[in-house]
Coordinates of N, CA and C and ligand atoms in Angstrom, one line a residue:
M1 N 53.7 30.3 -34.3 CA 52.6 29.5 -35.0 C 51.4 29.4 -34.1
A2 N 50.2 29.6 -34.7 CA 49.0 29.5 -33.9 C 48.8 28.1 -33.3
K3 N 48.4 28.1 -32.0 CA 48.3 26.8 -31.3 C 47.0 26.1 -31.7
L4 N 47.0 24.8 -32.0 CA 45.8 24.1 -32.3 C 45.3 23.3 -31.2
Q5 N 43.9 23.3 -31.0 CA 43.3 22.6 -29.9 C 42.4 21.5 -30.5
L6 N 42.6 20.3 -30.0 CA 41.8 19.2 -30.5 C 40.4 19.2 -29.8
I7 N 39.3 19.3 -30.7 CA 38.0 19.3 -30.1 C 37.3 18.0 -30.5
R8 N 37.0 17.2 -29.4 CA 36.3 15.9 -29.7 C 34.8 16.2 -29.7
K9 N 34.2 16.1 -30.9 CA 32.8 16.5 -31.0 C 31.7 15.4 -30.9
H10 N 32.0 14.3 -31.6 CA 30.9 13.3 -31.7 C 31.5 11.9 -31.3
D11 N 30.9 11.3 -30.3 CA 31.5 9.9 -29.9 C 31.1 8.9 -31.0
I12 N 31.7 7.7 -30.9 CA 31.6 6.7 -31.9 C 30.1 6.3 -32.1
I13 N 29.4 6.2 -31.0 CA 28.0 5.7 -31.1 C 27.2 6.8 -31.9
E14 N 27.4 8.1 -31.6 CA 26.7 9.1 -32.3 C 27.0 9.1 -33.8
R15 N 28.2 8.9 -34.1 CA 28.6 9.0 -35.6 C 28.0 7.8 -36.3
F16 N 28.1 6.6 -35.6 CA 27.6 5.4 -36.2 C 26.1 5.5 -36.5
M17 N 25.4 6.0 -35.4 CA 23.9 6.1 -35.6 C 23.5 7.2 -36.6
H18 N 24.3 8.3 -36.7 CA 24.0 9.3 -37.7 C 24.0 8.7 -39.1
W19 N 25.0 7.9 -39.4 CA 25.2 7.4 -40.8 C 24.2 6.3 -41.1
V20 N 24.0 5.4 -40.0 CA 23.0 4.4 -40.2 C 21.6 5.0 -40.5
H21 N 21.3 6.1 -39.7 CA 20.1 6.8 -39.8 C 19.9 7.4 -41.2
L22 N 21.0 7.9 -41.8 CA 21.0 8.6 -43.1 C 20.6 7.5 -44.1
V23 N 21.3 6.4 -44.1 CA 21.0 5.3 -45.1 C 19.5 4.8 -45.0
N24 N 19.2 4.6 -43.7 CA 17.8 4.1 -43.4 C 16.8 5.1 -43.8
M25 N 17.0 6.4 -43.6 CA 16.1 7.4 -44.0 C 15.9 7.5 -45.5
I26 N 17.0 7.3 -46.3 CA 16.8 7.3 -47.7 C 15.9 6.1 -48.1
L27 N 16.1 4.9 -47.5 CA 15.3 3.7 -47.8 C 13.8 3.9 -47.4
L28 N 13.6 4.5 -46.2 CA 12.3 4.8 -45.8 C 11.5 5.7 -46.7
V29 N 12.2 6.8 -47.1 CA 11.6 7.8 -48.0 C 11.3 7.2 -49.3
L30 N 12.3 6.5 -49.9 CA 12.0 5.9 -51.3 C 10.9 4.9 -51.2
S31 N 11.0 4.0 -50.2 CA 9.9 2.9 -50.2 C 8.6 3.5 -49.8
G32 N 8.6 4.5 -48.9 CA 7.3 5.2 -48.6 C 6.7 5.9 -49.8
L33 N 7.6 6.6 -50.6 CA 7.0 7.2 -51.8 C 6.5 6.3 -52.8
Q34 N 7.1 5.1 -52.9 CA 6.6 4.1 -53.8 C 5.3 3.5 -53.3
I35 N 5.1 3.4 -52.0 CA 3.8 2.9 -51.5 C 2.7 3.9 -51.8
H36 N 3.1 5.2 -51.7 CA 2.1 6.3 -52.0 C 1.9 6.5 -53.5
F37 N 3.0 6.4 -54.2 CA 2.8 6.6 -55.7 C 3.4 5.3 -56.4
P38 N 2.6 4.3 -56.6 CA 3.0 3.0 -57.1 C 3.8 3.2 -58.4
A39 N 3.6 4.3 -59.2 CA 4.3 4.4 -60.4 C 5.8 4.8 -60.2
F40 N 6.0 5.3 -59.0 CA 7.4 5.7 -58.6 C 8.1 4.4 -58.2
N41 N 8.4 3.6 -59.2 CA 8.8 2.2 -58.9 C 10.4 2.1 -58.7
V42 N 10.8 2.2 -57.5 CA 12.2 2.1 -57.2 C 12.7 0.7 -56.9
F43 N 11.8 -0.1 -56.2 CA 12.2 -1.4 -55.7 C 11.7 -2.5 -56.6
G44 N 11.2 -2.2 -57.7 CA 10.8 -3.3 -58.7 C 9.4 -3.8 -58.5
S45 N 8.9 -3.9 -57.2 CA 7.5 -4.4 -57.0 C 7.1 -3.8 -55.7
M46 N 5.7 -3.7 -55.5 CA 5.1 -3.1 -54.3 C 5.5 -4.0 -53.1
S47 N 5.6 -5.3 -53.3 CA 5.8 -6.1 -52.1 C 7.3 -5.9 -51.6
T48 N 8.2 -5.7 -52.5 CA 9.6 -5.4 -52.1 C 9.6 -4.0 -51.4
A49 N 8.9 -3.0 -51.9 CA 8.9 -1.7 -51.3 C 8.3 -1.8 -49.9
R50 N 7.3 -2.5 -49.7 CA 6.7 -2.7 -48.4 C 7.6 -3.4 -47.5
F51 N 8.3 -4.5 -48.0 CA 9.2 -5.2 -47.2 C 10.3 -4.3 -46.7
V52 N 10.9 -3.5 -47.6 CA 12.0 -2.5 -47.2 C 11.5 -1.6 -46.1
H53 N 10.2 -1.1 -46.4 CA 9.7 -0.1 -45.4 C 9.5 -0.8 -44.0
F54 N 9.0 -2.0 -44.0 CA 8.8 -2.7 -42.8 C 10.1 -3.0 -42.0
V55 N 11.1 -3.4 -42.7 CA 12.4 -3.7 -42.1 C 12.9 -2.3 -41.5
D56 N 12.9 -1.3 -42.3 CA 13.5 0.0 -41.9 C 12.8 0.7 -40.9
M57 N 11.5 0.4 -40.7 CA 10.7 1.1 -39.7 C 11.2 0.6 -38.3
Y58 N 11.7 -0.7 -38.2 CA 12.2 -1.2 -37.0 C 13.6 -0.5 -36.7
V59 N 14.4 -0.4 -37.8 CA 15.7 0.3 -37.6 C 15.5 1.7 -37.1
F60 N 14.5 2.4 -37.7 CA 14.2 3.8 -37.3 C 13.8 3.8 -35.8
F61 N 13.0 2.9 -35.4 CA 12.5 2.8 -34.1 C 13.6 2.5 -33.1
F62 N 14.4 1.5 -33.4 CA 15.5 1.2 -32.4 C 16.6 2.2 -32.4
V63 N 16.9 2.8 -33.5 CA 17.9 3.9 -33.5 C 17.4 5.0 -32.6
G64 N 16.1 5.3 -32.7 CA 15.5 6.4 -31.9 C 15.5 6.1 -30.4
V65 N 15.1 4.9 -30.1 CA 15.1 4.5 -28.7 C 16.6 4.5 -28.1
F66 N 17.5 4.0 -28.9 CA 18.9 4.0 -28.4 C 19.4 5.4 -28.3
H67 N 19.0 6.3 -29.2 CA 19.5 7.7 -29.2 C 19.0 8.3 -27.8
V68 N 17.8 8.1 -27.4 CA 17.3 8.7 -26.2 C 18.1 8.1 -25.0
Y69 N 18.4 6.8 -25.0 CA 19.2 6.2 -24.0 C 20.6 6.9 -23.9
Q70 N 21.2 7.0 -25.1 CA 22.5 7.5 -25.2 C 22.6 9.0 -24.7
F71 N 21.5 9.7 -25.1 CA 21.4 11.2 -24.8 C 21.5 11.4 -23.2
F72 N 20.8 10.5 -22.5 CA 20.9 10.7 -21.0 C 22.1 9.9 -20.4
A73 N 22.3 8.7 -20.9 CA 23.3 7.9 -20.2 C 24.8 8.5 -20.4
T74 N 25.0 9.1 -21.5 CA 26.4 9.6 -21.7 C 26.5 11.1 -21.3
G75 N 25.4 11.7 -20.8 CA 25.5 13.1 -20.4 C 25.4 14.0 -21.6
K76 N 25.1 13.5 -22.8 CA 25.0 14.3 -24.0 C 23.9 15.5 -23.8
W77 N 23.0 15.2 -22.9 CA 22.0 16.1 -22.5 C 22.6 17.5 -22.2
N78 N 23.8 17.5 -21.5 CA 24.4 18.7 -21.0 C 24.9 19.6 -22.2
S79 N 25.4 18.9 -23.3 CA 26.0 19.7 -24.4 C 25.0 19.9 -25.5
A80 N 24.0 19.0 -25.6 CA 23.1 19.1 -26.8 C 21.6 19.2 -26.4
G81 N 21.3 19.3 -25.1 CA 19.9 19.4 -24.7 C 19.5 20.9 -24.7
P82 N 18.2 21.2 -24.7 CA 17.7 22.6 -24.7 C 17.7 23.2 -23.3
T83 N 18.9 23.2 -22.7 CA 19.0 23.7 -21.3 C 19.2 25.3 -21.4
P84 N 18.9 26.0 -20.4 CA 19.0 27.5 -20.5 C 20.5 27.9 -20.9
R85 N 21.5 27.1 -20.4 CA 22.9 27.5 -20.8 C 23.1 27.3 -22.3
N86 N 22.6 26.2 -22.8 CA 22.7 25.9 -24.3 C 21.9 26.8 -25.2
M87 N 20.8 27.4 -24.6 CA 19.9 28.2 -25.3 C 20.4 29.7 -25.3
A88 N 21.4 30.0 -24.5 CA 21.8 31.4 -24.4 C 22.4 31.8 -25.8
G89 N 22.0 33.0 -26.2 CA 22.5 33.5 -27.5 C 21.6 33.1 -28.7
T90 N 20.4 32.7 -28.4 CA 19.5 32.3 -29.5 C 19.3 33.5 -30.5
G91 N 19.1 34.7 -29.9 CA 18.9 35.9 -30.7 C 20.0 36.1 -31.6
A92 N 21.3 36.0 -31.1 CA 22.4 36.2 -32.0 C 22.5 35.3 -33.2
V93 N 22.1 34.0 -33.0 CA 22.2 33.1 -34.1 C 21.1 33.3 -35.1
I94 N 19.9 33.7 -34.6 CA 18.8 34.1 -35.5 C 19.2 35.2 -36.4
K95 N 19.9 36.2 -35.8 CA 20.4 37.4 -36.6 C 21.3 36.9 -37.7
Y96 N 22.2 36.0 -37.3 CA 23.2 35.5 -38.3 C 22.5 34.8 -39.4
Y97 N 21.5 33.9 -39.1 CA 20.8 33.2 -40.2 C 19.9 34.2 -41.0
L98 N 19.5 35.3 -40.4 CA 18.7 36.3 -41.2 C 19.6 37.3 -41.9
F99 N 20.9 37.0 -42.0 CA 21.9 37.9 -42.7 C 22.0 39.2 -42.0
M100 N 21.7 39.3 -40.7 CA 21.8 40.6 -40.0 C 23.1 40.7 -39.3
A101 N 23.9 39.7 -39.3 CA 25.2 39.7 -38.7 C 26.2 39.0 -39.6
D102 N 27.4 39.5 -39.7 CA 28.4 38.9 -40.7 C 29.1 37.7 -40.1
T103 N 29.4 37.7 -38.8 CA 30.1 36.6 -38.3 C 29.2 35.7 -37.4
K104 N 29.5 34.4 -37.5 CA 28.7 33.4 -36.8 C 29.1 33.4 -35.4
P105 N 28.2 33.6 -34.4 CA 28.6 33.5 -33.0 C 29.1 32.2 -32.6
E106 N 30.0 32.1 -31.6 CA 30.6 30.9 -31.1 C 29.7 30.1 -30.2
Y107 N 29.5 28.8 -30.4 CA 28.7 28.0 -29.4 C 29.4 26.8 -29.0
G108 N 28.8 26.0 -28.1 CA 29.4 24.8 -27.7 C 29.2 23.7 -28.8
K109 N 28.7 22.6 -28.5 CA 28.5 21.5 -29.5 C 27.6 21.9 -30.6
Y110 N 26.4 22.4 -30.3 CA 25.5 22.9 -31.4 C 25.0 24.3 -31.0
N111 N 24.6 25.0 -32.0 CA 24.1 26.3 -31.7 C 22.6 26.1 -31.3
P112 N 22.0 27.2 -30.7 CA 20.6 27.0 -30.1 C 19.6 26.6 -31.2
M113 N 19.7 27.1 -32.4 CA 18.8 26.7 -33.5 C 18.9 25.3 -33.9
Q114 N 20.1 24.8 -33.9 CA 20.3 23.3 -34.2 C 19.7 22.5 -33.1
I115 N 19.9 22.9 -31.8 CA 19.4 22.1 -30.7 C 17.9 22.0 -30.8
I116 N 17.2 23.2 -31.1 CA 15.8 23.2 -31.1 C 15.3 22.3 -32.3
T117 N 16.0 22.5 -33.5 CA 15.6 21.8 -34.7 C 15.7 20.3 -34.5
Y118 N 16.8 19.8 -33.9 CA 17.0 18.4 -33.7 C 16.0 17.9 -32.7
F119 N 15.7 18.7 -31.7 CA 14.7 18.3 -30.7 C 13.3 18.1 -31.4
L120 N 12.9 19.1 -32.2 CA 11.6 19.0 -32.9 C 11.6 17.8 -33.8
L121 N 12.7 17.6 -34.5 CA 12.8 16.5 -35.4 C 12.5 15.2 -34.7
F122 N 13.1 15.1 -33.4 CA 12.9 13.9 -32.6 C 11.4 13.8 -32.3
A123 N 10.8 14.9 -31.9 CA 9.4 14.8 -31.5 C 8.5 14.3 -32.7
V124 N 8.8 14.9 -33.9 CA 8.1 14.4 -35.1 C 8.4 12.9 -35.4
S125 N 9.6 12.5 -35.1 CA 10.0 11.1 -35.3 C 9.1 10.2 -34.4
A126 N 8.9 10.7 -33.2 CA 8.1 9.9 -32.3 C 6.6 9.8 -32.8
V127 N 6.1 10.9 -33.3 CA 4.7 10.9 -33.8 C 4.7 10.0 -35.0
M128 N 5.7 10.1 -35.9 CA 5.8 9.3 -37.1 C 5.7 7.8 -36.7
A129 N 6.5 7.4 -35.7 CA 6.5 6.0 -35.3 C 5.2 5.5 -34.8
V130 N 4.5 6.4 -34.0 CA 3.2 6.0 -33.4 C 2.2 5.8 -34.6
V131 N 2.2 6.8 -35.5 CA 1.2 6.8 -36.6 C 1.5 5.6 -37.5
G132 N 2.8 5.4 -37.8 CA 3.3 4.2 -38.6 C 2.9 2.9 -38.0
F133 N 3.1 2.7 -36.7 CA 2.8 1.4 -36.1 C 1.3 1.2 -36.1
A134 N 0.5 2.3 -36.0 CA -0.9 2.2 -36.0 C -1.4 1.8 -37.4
L135 N -0.7 2.2 -38.4 CA -1.0 1.8 -39.8 C -0.7 0.3 -39.9
Y136 N 0.3 -0.1 -39.2 CA 0.8 -1.5 -39.3 C -0.1 -2.5 -38.5
W137 N -0.5 -2.0 -37.3 CA -1.3 -2.8 -36.4 C -2.6 -2.1 -36.1
P138 N -3.5 -1.8 -37.1 CA -4.6 -1.0 -36.9 C -5.6 -1.6 -35.8
V139 N -5.6 -2.9 -35.7 CA -6.5 -3.5 -34.7 C -6.0 -3.3 -33.3
Q140 N -4.7 -3.7 -33.1 CA -4.1 -3.5 -31.7 C -4.0 -2.1 -31.3
L141 N -3.8 -1.2 -32.3 CA -3.6 0.3 -32.0 C -4.9 1.1 -32.4
A142 N -6.1 0.4 -32.3 CA -7.3 1.1 -32.7 C -7.5 2.5 -32.0
V143 N -7.0 2.6 -30.8 CA -7.1 3.8 -30.0 C -6.4 5.0 -30.9
V144 N -5.3 4.7 -31.4 CA -4.6 5.7 -32.2 C -5.4 6.0 -33.5
V145 N -5.8 4.9 -34.2 CA -6.5 5.0 -35.4 C -7.8 5.9 -35.2
N146 N -8.5 5.6 -34.1 CA -9.7 6.4 -33.9 C -9.4 7.8 -33.5
A147 N -8.3 8.0 -32.8 CA -7.9 9.4 -32.4 C -7.7 10.3 -33.6
F148 N -7.2 9.6 -34.7 CA -7.0 10.4 -35.9 C -8.2 10.4 -36.9
G149 N -9.3 9.8 -36.4 CA -10.5 9.8 -37.3 C -10.5 8.8 -38.4
G150 N -9.7 7.7 -38.3 CA -9.7 6.6 -39.3 C -8.4 6.4 -40.0
L151 N -8.4 5.3 -40.7 CA -7.1 4.8 -41.4 C -6.7 5.8 -42.5
M152 N -7.7 6.3 -43.2 CA -7.4 7.2 -44.3 C -6.6 8.4 -43.9
T153 N -7.2 9.1 -42.8 CA -6.5 10.3 -42.3 C -5.1 9.9 -41.8
L154 N -5.0 8.8 -41.1 CA -3.8 8.4 -40.5 C -2.7 8.2 -41.6
R155 N -3.1 7.6 -42.8 CA -2.2 7.5 -43.9 C -1.8 8.9 -44.4
Q156 N -2.8 9.8 -44.5 CA -2.5 11.1 -45.0 C -1.5 11.8 -44.1
V157 N -1.7 11.7 -42.7 CA -0.8 12.3 -41.8 C 0.6 11.7 -41.9
H158 N 0.7 10.4 -42.1 CA 2.0 9.8 -42.2 C 2.7 10.3 -43.5
Y159 N 1.9 10.4 -44.6 CA 2.5 10.9 -45.8 C 3.0 12.4 -45.7
I160 N 2.1 13.2 -45.1 CA 2.5 14.6 -45.0 C 3.7 14.8 -44.1
L161 N 3.8 14.0 -43.0 CA 4.9 14.1 -42.1 C 6.2 13.6 -42.8
S162 N 6.1 12.7 -43.8 CA 7.3 12.3 -44.5 C 8.0 13.5 -45.1
W163 N 7.2 14.5 -45.5 CA 7.8 15.7 -46.1 C 8.5 16.6 -45.1
V164 N 8.2 16.4 -43.8 CA 9.0 17.1 -42.8 C 10.4 16.6 -42.8
F165 N 10.5 15.2 -42.9 CA 11.9 14.6 -43.0 C 12.6 15.0 -44.2
I166 N 11.9 15.0 -45.4 CA 12.6 15.3 -46.6 C 13.0 16.8 -46.6
S167 N 12.2 17.7 -46.1 CA 12.6 19.1 -46.0 C 13.7 19.3 -45.1
F168 N 13.6 18.7 -43.9 CA 14.7 18.8 -42.9 C 16.0 18.4 -43.6
S169 N 16.0 17.2 -44.2 CA 17.3 16.7 -44.8 C 17.9 17.6 -45.8
I170 N 17.0 18.2 -46.7 CA 17.5 19.1 -47.7 C 18.2 20.4 -47.0
V171 N 17.4 21.0 -46.1 CA 18.0 22.2 -45.4 C 19.2 21.8 -44.6
H172 N 19.1 20.7 -43.9 CA 20.3 20.2 -43.1 C 21.5 20.1 -43.9
V173 N 21.4 19.4 -45.1 CA 22.6 19.2 -45.9 C 23.1 20.6 -46.5
Y174 N 22.1 21.4 -46.9 CA 22.5 22.7 -47.4 C 23.3 23.5 -46.4
L175 N 22.8 23.5 -45.1 CA 23.5 24.3 -44.1 C 24.8 23.7 -43.7
I176 N 24.9 22.4 -43.8 CA 26.2 21.7 -43.5 C 27.2 22.2 -44.6
L177 N 26.7 22.2 -45.8 CA 27.6 22.6 -46.9 C 28.1 24.1 -46.8
T178 N 27.3 24.9 -46.1 CA 27.7 26.3 -46.0 C 28.8 26.5 -44.9
Q179 N 29.0 25.4 -44.1 CA 30.0 25.5 -43.0 C 31.3 24.9 -43.4
P180 N 32.4 25.2 -42.7 CA 33.7 24.6 -43.0 C 33.6 23.0 -43.1
L181 N 34.3 22.4 -44.0 CA 34.3 21.0 -44.2 C 34.7 20.2 -42.9
K182 N 35.5 20.9 -42.1 CA 36.0 20.1 -40.9 C 34.8 19.6 -40.0
Y183 N 33.7 20.3 -40.0 CA 32.5 19.8 -39.2 C 31.9 18.6 -39.8
T184 N 31.9 18.5 -41.1 CA 31.4 17.2 -41.7 C 32.4 16.1 -41.4
K185 N 33.7 16.4 -41.6 CA 34.7 15.4 -41.3 C 34.6 14.9 -39.9
A186 N 34.2 15.8 -39.0 CA 34.1 15.5 -37.5 C 33.0 14.5 -37.3
M187 N 32.0 14.4 -38.2 CA 30.9 13.5 -38.1 C 31.4 12.1 -38.6
V188 N 32.6 12.0 -39.1 CA 33.2 10.8 -39.6 C 34.3 10.4 -38.6
T189 N 35.2 11.3 -38.3 CA 36.4 11.0 -37.4 C 36.1 11.3 -35.9
G190 N 35.1 12.1 -35.6 CA 34.8 12.4 -34.3 C 35.3 13.7 -33.8
H191 N 36.4 14.2 -34.4 CA 37.0 15.4 -33.9 C 37.4 16.4 -35.0
Y192 N 37.8 17.6 -34.6 CA 38.4 18.6 -35.5 C 39.4 19.5 -34.7
W193 N 40.2 20.2 -35.4 CA 41.2 21.1 -34.8 C 40.7 22.5 -34.8
K194 N 40.9 23.2 -33.7 CA 40.4 24.6 -33.6 C 41.6 25.4 -33.2
R195 N 41.8 26.5 -33.9 CA 42.9 27.5 -33.7 C 42.6 28.1 -32.3
A196 N 43.5 28.1 -31.4 CA 43.3 28.6 -30.0 C 42.9 30.1 -30.2
G197 N 41.8 30.5 -29.5 CA 41.3 31.9 -29.6 C 40.6 32.1 -30.8
G198 N 40.4 31.2 -31.7 CA 39.7 31.4 -33.0 C 38.6 30.5 -33.2
Ligands
HEM1 C1 8.7 3.7 -37.0 C2 8.5 4.4 -38.1 C3 7.6 4.0 -39.2 C4 6.6 3.1 -39.3 C5 6.2 2.1 -38.2 C6 6.0 3.1 -40.6 C7 5.0 2.3 -41.1 C8 4.3 2.5 -42.3 C9 3.2 1.6 -42.7 C10 2.7 0.4 -42.0 C11 2.8 2.1 -43.9 C12 1.7 1.5 -44.8 C13 2.3 0.6 -45.7 C14 1.2 -0.1 -46.6 O1 0.1 0.5 -46.7 O2 1.6 -1.0 -47.3 C15 3.7 3.2 -44.2 C16 3.6 4.0 -45.4 C17 4.4 5.1 -45.7 N1 5.5 5.5 -44.9 FE1 6.0 4.8 -43.2 N2 6.6 4.1 -41.3 C18 7.6 4.7 -40.5 C19 8.5 5.7 -40.8 C20 8.4 6.4 -42.0 C21 9.3 7.5 -42.3 C22 10.4 8.0 -41.4 C23 8.9 8.0 -43.6 C24 9.5 9.1 -44.4 C25 10.3 10.0 -44.0 C26 7.8 7.2 -44.0 C27 7.1 7.4 -45.2 C28 6.0 6.7 -45.6 C29 5.1 7.0 -46.7 C30 5.3 8.2 -47.7 C31 4.1 6.0 -46.8 C32 3.0 5.9 -47.8 C33 1.8 6.6 -47.1 C34 0.6 6.5 -48.0 O3 0.0 5.4 -48.2 O4 0.2 7.5 -48.5 N3 7.5 6.3 -43.0 N4 4.6 3.4 -43.2
HEM2 C1 24.6 13.6 -46.8 C2 23.8 13.8 -45.8 C3 24.1 14.4 -44.4 C4 25.3 15.0 -44.0 C5 26.6 15.3 -44.8 C6 25.1 15.3 -42.6 C7 26.0 15.9 -41.8 C8 25.9 16.2 -40.4 C9 26.8 16.8 -39.6 C10 28.2 17.3 -40.1 C11 26.3 17.0 -38.4 C12 27.0 17.6 -37.2 C13 26.6 19.1 -37.2 C14 27.5 19.9 -36.4 O1 28.6 19.4 -35.9 O2 27.2 21.1 -36.1 C15 25.0 16.4 -38.4 C16 24.2 16.2 -37.3 C17 22.9 15.7 -37.3 N1 22.2 15.2 -38.5 FE1 23.0 15.0 -40.3 N2 23.9 14.9 -42.2 C18 23.2 14.3 -43.3 C19 22.0 13.8 -43.3 C20 21.1 13.7 -42.3 C21 19.7 13.2 -42.3 C22 19.1 12.6 -43.6 C23 19.2 13.3 -41.1 C24 17.8 13.0 -40.6 C25 16.7 13.0 -41.3 C26 20.2 13.9 -40.2 C27 20.0 14.2 -38.9 C28 21.0 14.8 -38.1 C29 20.8 15.0 -36.7 C30 19.6 14.6 -35.8 C31 22.0 15.5 -36.2 C32 22.4 15.7 -34.7 C33 23.2 14.5 -34.4 C34 23.3 14.2 -32.9 O3 23.6 15.0 -32.1 O4 23.3 12.9 -32.6 N3 21.3 14.1 -41.0 N4 24.7 15.9 -39.7

């Protein structure tokens, strides 16, 4: 019988934050879209949509700050950071995604494309927070408002960036669904079983 090896993939904090982030992201996108298109009335009134957005922007901010802390404090940097060791084999995974290779190469916690994508998403999240807080406190953060050439542009940038999150989420869920279910289960239980040598 093939030997099974227990792989512990995501710690409890990582899993908790991922699912809180998912629920929060849905609320941010829906409330944000209602603020942009008032006819897209999900929350009943504009004041409720704004209230939801304002509560969830703090959740977004604190989950982000905590994620950075956890990334360094628990050594997650070693397995999920864009280090030369984790980036080895980028070419092979690009070939796989371009349908130029049949089998998916083996990687550690995440493949290089995932690491880069999550990293870029984090960078966009930081910009989103700065832009969003400047919309919220335009007087205190006038430096940011002026850097973007005014409140109207800032609003447009915030709106356009929201599509980065929507697009990421669609592609992310699609790619997750193309992979064995055990990886999604691991985002709930923390672990999966791997056939030794397989
Ligand atoms: C810390 C993060 C965030 C902060 C501080 C923030 C803050 C704000 C503020 C103050 C507004 C203007 C509300 C109003 O005019 O009543 C706004 C609008 C909006 N937000 Fe956010 N937000 C954040 C994250 C997000 C995220 C992650 C998304 C979507 C993925 C999003 C999507 C939107 C959209 C679509 C609008 C409407 C923009 C427009 O007027 O065209 N926001 N946000
Ligand atoms: C139903 C929706 C979702 C499902 C089923 C899902 C599932 C997963 C799974 C299984 C992983 C681990 C990937 C692996 O082990 O290779 C993961 C990681 C990740 N997901 Fe999602 N996801 C969902 C929605 C989202 C959304 C909406 C976002 C953000 C906008 C997001 C951001 C991330 C990030 C940043 C990671 C890396 C996590 C870390 O290392 O802390 N996910 N997701």
